[in-house]
mmCIF file of C-alpha atoms in Angstrom:
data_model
loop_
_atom_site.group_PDB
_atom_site.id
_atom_site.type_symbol
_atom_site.label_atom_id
_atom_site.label_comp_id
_atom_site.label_asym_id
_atom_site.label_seq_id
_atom_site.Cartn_x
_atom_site.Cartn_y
_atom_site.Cartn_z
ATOM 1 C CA UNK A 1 -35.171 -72.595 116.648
ATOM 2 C CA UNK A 2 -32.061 -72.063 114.645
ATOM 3 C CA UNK A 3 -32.212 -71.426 110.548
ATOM 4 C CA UNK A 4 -29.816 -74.165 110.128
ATOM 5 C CA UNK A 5 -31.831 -76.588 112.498
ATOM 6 C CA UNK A 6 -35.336 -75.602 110.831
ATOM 7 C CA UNK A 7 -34.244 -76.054 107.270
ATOM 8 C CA UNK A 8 -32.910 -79.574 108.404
ATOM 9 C CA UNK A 9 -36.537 -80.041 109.074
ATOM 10 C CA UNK A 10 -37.996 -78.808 106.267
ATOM 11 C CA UNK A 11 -34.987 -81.240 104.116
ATOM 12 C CA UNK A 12 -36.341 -84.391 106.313
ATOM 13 C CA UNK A 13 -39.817 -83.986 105.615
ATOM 14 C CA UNK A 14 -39.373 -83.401 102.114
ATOM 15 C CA UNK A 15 -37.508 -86.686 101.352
ATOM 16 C CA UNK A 16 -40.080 -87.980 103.663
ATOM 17 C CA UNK A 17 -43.085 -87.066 100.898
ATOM 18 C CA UNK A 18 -40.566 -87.742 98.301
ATOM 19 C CA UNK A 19 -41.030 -90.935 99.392
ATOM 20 C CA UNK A 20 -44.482 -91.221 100.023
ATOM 21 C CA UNK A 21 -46.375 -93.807 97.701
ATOM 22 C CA UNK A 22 -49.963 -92.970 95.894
ATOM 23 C CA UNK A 23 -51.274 -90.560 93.373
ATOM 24 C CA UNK A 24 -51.729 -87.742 95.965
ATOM 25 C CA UNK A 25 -47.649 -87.845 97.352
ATOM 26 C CA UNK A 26 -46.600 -85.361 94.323
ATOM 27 C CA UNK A 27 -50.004 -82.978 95.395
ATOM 28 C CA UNK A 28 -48.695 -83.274 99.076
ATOM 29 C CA UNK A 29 -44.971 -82.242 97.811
ATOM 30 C CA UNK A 30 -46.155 -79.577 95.615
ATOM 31 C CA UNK A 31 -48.587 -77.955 98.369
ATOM 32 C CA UNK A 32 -45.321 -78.472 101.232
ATOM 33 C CA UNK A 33 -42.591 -76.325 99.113
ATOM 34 C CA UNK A 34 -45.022 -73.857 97.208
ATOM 35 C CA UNK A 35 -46.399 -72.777 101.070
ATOM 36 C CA UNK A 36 -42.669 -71.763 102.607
ATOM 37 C CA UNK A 37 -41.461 -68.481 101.740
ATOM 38 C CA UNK A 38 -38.284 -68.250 103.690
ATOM 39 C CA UNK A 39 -36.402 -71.124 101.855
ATOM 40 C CA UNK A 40 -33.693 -69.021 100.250
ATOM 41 C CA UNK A 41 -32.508 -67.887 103.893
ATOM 42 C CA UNK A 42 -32.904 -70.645 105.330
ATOM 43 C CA UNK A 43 -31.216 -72.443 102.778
ATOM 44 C CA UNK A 44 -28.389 -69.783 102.710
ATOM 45 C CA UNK A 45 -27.730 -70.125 106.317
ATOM 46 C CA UNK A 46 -27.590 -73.831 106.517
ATOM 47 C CA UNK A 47 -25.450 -73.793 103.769
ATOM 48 C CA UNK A 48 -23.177 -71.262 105.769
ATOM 49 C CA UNK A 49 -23.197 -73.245 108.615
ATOM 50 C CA UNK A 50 -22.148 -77.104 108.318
ATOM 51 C CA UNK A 51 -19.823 -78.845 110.133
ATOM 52 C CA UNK A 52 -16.991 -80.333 108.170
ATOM 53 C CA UNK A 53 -17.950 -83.679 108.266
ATOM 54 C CA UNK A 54 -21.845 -82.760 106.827
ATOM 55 C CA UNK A 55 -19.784 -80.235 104.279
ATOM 56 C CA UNK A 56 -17.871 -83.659 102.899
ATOM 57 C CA UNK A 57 -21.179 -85.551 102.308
ATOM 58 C CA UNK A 58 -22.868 -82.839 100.705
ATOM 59 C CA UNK A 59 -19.697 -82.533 98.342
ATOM 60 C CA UNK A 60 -19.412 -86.413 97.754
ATOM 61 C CA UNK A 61 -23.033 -86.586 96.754
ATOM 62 C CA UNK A 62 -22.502 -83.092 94.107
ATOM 63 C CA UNK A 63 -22.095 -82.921 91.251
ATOM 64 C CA UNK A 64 -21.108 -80.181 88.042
ATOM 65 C CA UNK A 65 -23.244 -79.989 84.439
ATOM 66 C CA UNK A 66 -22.285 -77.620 82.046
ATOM 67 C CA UNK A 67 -25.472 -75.706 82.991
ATOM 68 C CA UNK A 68 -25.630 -76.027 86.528
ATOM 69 C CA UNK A 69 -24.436 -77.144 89.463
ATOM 70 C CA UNK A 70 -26.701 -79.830 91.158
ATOM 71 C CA UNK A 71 -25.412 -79.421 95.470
ATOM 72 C CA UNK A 72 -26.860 -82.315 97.117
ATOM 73 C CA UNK A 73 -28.735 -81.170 100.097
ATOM 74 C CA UNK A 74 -30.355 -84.630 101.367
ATOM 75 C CA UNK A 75 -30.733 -88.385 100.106
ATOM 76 C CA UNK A 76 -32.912 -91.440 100.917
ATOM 77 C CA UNK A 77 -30.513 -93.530 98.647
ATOM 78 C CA UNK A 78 -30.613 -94.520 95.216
ATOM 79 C CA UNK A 79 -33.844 -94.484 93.319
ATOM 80 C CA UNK A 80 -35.488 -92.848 96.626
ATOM 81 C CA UNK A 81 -36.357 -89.196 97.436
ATOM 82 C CA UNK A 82 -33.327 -86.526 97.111
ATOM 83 C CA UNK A 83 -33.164 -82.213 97.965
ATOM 84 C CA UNK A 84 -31.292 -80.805 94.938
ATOM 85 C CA UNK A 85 -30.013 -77.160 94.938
ATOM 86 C CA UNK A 86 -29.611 -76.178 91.439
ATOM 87 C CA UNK A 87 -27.613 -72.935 91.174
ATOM 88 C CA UNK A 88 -27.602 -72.232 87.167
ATOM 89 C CA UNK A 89 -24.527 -70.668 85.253
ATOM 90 C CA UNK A 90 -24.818 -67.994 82.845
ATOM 91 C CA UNK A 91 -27.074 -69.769 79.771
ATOM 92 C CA UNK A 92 -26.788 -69.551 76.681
ATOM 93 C CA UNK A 93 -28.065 -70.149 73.273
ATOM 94 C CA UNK A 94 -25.680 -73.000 72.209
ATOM 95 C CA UNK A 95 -26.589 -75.194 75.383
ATOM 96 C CA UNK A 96 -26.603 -78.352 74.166
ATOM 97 C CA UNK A 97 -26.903 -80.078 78.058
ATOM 98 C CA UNK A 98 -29.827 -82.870 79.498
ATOM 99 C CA UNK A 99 -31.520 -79.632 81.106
ATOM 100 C CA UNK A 100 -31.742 -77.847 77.908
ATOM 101 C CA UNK A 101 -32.891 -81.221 75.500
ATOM 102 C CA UNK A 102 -36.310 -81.799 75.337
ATOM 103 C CA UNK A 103 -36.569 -84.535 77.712
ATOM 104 C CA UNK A 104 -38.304 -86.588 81.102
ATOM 105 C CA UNK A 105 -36.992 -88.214 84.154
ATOM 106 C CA UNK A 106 -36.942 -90.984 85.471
ATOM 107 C CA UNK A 107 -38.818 -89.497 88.748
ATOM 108 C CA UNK A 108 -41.311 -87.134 89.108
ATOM 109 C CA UNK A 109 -39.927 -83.995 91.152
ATOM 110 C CA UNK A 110 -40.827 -80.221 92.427
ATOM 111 C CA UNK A 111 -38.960 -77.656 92.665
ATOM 112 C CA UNK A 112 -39.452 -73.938 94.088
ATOM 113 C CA UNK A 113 -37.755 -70.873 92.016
ATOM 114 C CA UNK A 114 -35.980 -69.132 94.872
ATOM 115 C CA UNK A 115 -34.351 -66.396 92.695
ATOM 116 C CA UNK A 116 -33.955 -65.551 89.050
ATOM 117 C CA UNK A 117 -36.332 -67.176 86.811
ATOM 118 C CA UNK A 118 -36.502 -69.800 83.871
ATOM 119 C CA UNK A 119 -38.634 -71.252 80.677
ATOM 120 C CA UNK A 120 -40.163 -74.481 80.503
ATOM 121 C CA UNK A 121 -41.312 -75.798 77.705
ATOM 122 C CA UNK A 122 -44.182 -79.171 78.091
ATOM 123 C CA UNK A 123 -44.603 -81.235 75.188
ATOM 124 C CA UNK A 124 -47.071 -83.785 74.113
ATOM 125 C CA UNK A 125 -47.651 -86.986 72.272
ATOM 126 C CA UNK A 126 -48.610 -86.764 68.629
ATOM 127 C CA UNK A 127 -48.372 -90.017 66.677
ATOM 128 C CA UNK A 128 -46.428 -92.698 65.723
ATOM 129 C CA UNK A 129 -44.024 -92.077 67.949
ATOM 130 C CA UNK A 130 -43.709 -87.944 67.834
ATOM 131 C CA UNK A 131 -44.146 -85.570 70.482
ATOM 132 C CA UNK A 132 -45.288 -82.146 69.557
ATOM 133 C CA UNK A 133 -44.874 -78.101 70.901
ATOM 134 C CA UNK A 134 -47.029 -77.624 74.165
ATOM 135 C CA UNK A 135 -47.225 -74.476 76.353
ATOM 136 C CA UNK A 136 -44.352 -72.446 77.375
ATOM 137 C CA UNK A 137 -44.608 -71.423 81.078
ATOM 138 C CA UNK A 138 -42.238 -68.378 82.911
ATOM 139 C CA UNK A 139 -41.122 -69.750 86.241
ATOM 140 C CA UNK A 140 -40.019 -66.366 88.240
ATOM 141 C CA UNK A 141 -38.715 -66.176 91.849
ATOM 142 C CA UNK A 142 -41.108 -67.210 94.510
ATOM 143 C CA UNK A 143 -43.404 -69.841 91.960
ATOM 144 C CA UNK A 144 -43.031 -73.273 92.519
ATOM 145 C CA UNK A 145 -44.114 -76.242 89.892
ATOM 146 C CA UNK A 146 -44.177 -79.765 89.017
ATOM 147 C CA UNK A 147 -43.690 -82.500 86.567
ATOM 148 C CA UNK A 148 -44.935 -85.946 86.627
ATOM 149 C CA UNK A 149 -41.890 -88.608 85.917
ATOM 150 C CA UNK A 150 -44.005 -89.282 82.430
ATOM 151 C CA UNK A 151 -44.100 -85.594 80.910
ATOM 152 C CA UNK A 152 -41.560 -84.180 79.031
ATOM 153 C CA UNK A 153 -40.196 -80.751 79.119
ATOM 154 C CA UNK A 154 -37.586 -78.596 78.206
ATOM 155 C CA UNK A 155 -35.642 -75.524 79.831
ATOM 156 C CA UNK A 156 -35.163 -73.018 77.008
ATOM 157 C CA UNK A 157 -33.976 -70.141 78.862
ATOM 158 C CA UNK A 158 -32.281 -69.736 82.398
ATOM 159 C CA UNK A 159 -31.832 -65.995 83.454
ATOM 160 C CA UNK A 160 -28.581 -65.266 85.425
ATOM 161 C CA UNK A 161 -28.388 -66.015 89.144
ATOM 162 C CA UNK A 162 -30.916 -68.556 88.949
ATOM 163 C CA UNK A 163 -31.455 -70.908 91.747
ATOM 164 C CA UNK A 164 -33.914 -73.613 92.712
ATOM 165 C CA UNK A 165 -34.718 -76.056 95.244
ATOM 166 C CA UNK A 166 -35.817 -79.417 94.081
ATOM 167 C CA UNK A 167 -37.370 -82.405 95.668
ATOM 168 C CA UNK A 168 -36.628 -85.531 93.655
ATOM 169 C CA UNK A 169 -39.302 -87.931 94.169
ATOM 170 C CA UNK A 170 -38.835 -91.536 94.446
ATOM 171 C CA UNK A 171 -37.706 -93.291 90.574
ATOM 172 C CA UNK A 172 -40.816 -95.135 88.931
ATOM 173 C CA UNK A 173 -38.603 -95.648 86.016
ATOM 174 C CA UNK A 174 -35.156 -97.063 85.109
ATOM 175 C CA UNK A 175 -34.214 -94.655 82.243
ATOM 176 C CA UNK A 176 -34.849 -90.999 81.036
ATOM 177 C CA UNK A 177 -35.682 -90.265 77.105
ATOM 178 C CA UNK A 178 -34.162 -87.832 75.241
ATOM 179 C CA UNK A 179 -36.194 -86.565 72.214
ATOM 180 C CA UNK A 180 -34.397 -84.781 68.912
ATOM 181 C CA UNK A 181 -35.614 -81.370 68.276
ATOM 182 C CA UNK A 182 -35.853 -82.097 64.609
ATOM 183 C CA UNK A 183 -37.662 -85.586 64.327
ATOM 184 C CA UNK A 184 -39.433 -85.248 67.596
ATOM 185 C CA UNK A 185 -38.679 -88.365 68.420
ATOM 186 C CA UNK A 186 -36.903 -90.159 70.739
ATOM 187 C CA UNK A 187 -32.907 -90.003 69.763
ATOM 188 C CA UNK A 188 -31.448 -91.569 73.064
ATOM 189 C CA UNK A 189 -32.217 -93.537 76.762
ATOM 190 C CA UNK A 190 -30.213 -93.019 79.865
ATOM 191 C CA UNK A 191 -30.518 -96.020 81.915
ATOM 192 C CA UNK A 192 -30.166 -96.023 85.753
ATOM 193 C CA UNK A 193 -26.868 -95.869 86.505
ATOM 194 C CA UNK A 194 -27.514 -99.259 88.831
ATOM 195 C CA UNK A 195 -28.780 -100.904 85.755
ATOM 196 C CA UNK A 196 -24.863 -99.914 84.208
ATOM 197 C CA UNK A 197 -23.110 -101.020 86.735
ATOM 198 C CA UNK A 198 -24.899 -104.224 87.294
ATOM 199 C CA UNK A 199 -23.590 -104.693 83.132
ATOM 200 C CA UNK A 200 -20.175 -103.893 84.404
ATOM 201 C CA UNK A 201 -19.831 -106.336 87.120
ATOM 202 C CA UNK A 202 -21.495 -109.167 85.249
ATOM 203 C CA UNK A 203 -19.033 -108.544 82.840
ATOM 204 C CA UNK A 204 -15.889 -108.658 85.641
ATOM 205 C CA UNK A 205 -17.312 -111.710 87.055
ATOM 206 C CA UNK A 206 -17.652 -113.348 82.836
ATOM 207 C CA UNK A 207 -14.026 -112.685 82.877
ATOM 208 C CA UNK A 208 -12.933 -114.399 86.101
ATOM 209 C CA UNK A 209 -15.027 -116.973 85.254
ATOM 210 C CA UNK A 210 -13.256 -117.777 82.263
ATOM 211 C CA UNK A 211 -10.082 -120.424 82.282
ATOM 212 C CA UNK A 212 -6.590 -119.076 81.268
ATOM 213 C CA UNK A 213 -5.901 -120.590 77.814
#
């Protein structure tokens, strides 16, 4: 079996548990990436090797942050299971970006360090409203982790040449939060972006529906 046709595999199972109802489907995600060693060549060689037309849909589907870029490896659709690779820029301390904001998503998601390393932050609940400082983990090369769709985090450092894969459960929410670092509470939501554009064609078909005065 090739590289390229294995790590297809390994992509359609993934979105397969990333789709995968119940309280254990995370567990079963978690237990599938941290158990594969090889991902980073795999990944690299499947990477090297698409055909054109699989090179365009990977590309459509990308995107650029200002901390990272997020290559779309495979996708169930919207709100269902996704493979991210995350391949970080050079951070630093005035990174003002989603991934650096204390934050949660909309999904709950794992992802496997495959080189470099990073620091995540988890924060709690305090009270009326505030979230408080929790533990600070390292993630180096080879660890893999997850967060539930209902935790919040933080990424406070990225070291160079840091890359990760990421399995992007299935959304059990319709927006993200986005907590200020100096209240500790929340300070913006970020809807689903099919809860925007159902606004923006309710609002096309309010202006059709109107009569020419």
């Amino acid at each position: 079996m090739s590289d390229t046709t294995e790590f297809g595999g390994l992509l359609r199972d993934l979105i397969a548990l990333g789709n995968e109802s119940g309280d254990g489907a995370l567990e079963k995600a978690h237990h599938a990436l941290s158990e594969r060693f090889d991902i980073a060549r795999l990944g690299h060689a499947y990477c090297a090797e698409l055909p054109p037309a699989r090179r365009d849909e990977l590309l459509c589907m990308s995107t650029e942050r200002s901390t990272h870029y997020k290559w779309c490896m495979a996708s169930s659709g919207h709100r269902r299971a996704r493979v991210w690779l995350h391949v970080y820029k050079p951070w630093t301390s005035a990174t003002t970006n989603f991934a650096a904001s204390i934050h949660d998503h909309r999904y709950s998601f794992v992802s496997a360090v495959l080189s470099g390393s990073l620091r995540e932050r988890r924060w709690g609940h305090a009270e009326a409203g505030r979230i408080r400082p929790g533990r600070l983990f390292e993630r180096p090369a080879g660890s893999t982790y997850r967060i539930e769709s209902t935790e919040i985090h933080s990424i406070e450092k990225v070291c160079d040449g840091t890359v990760t894969l990421v399995l992007q459960m299935a959304a059990t929410k319709v927006y993200s939060s986005v907590y200020d670092p100096h209240t500790l509470r929340i300070k913006q939501r970020i809807g689903d972006l099919e809860e925007a554009f159902g606004r923006m064609v309710d609002r096309v078909r309010e202006g059709v529906s109107r009569p020419e005065l």
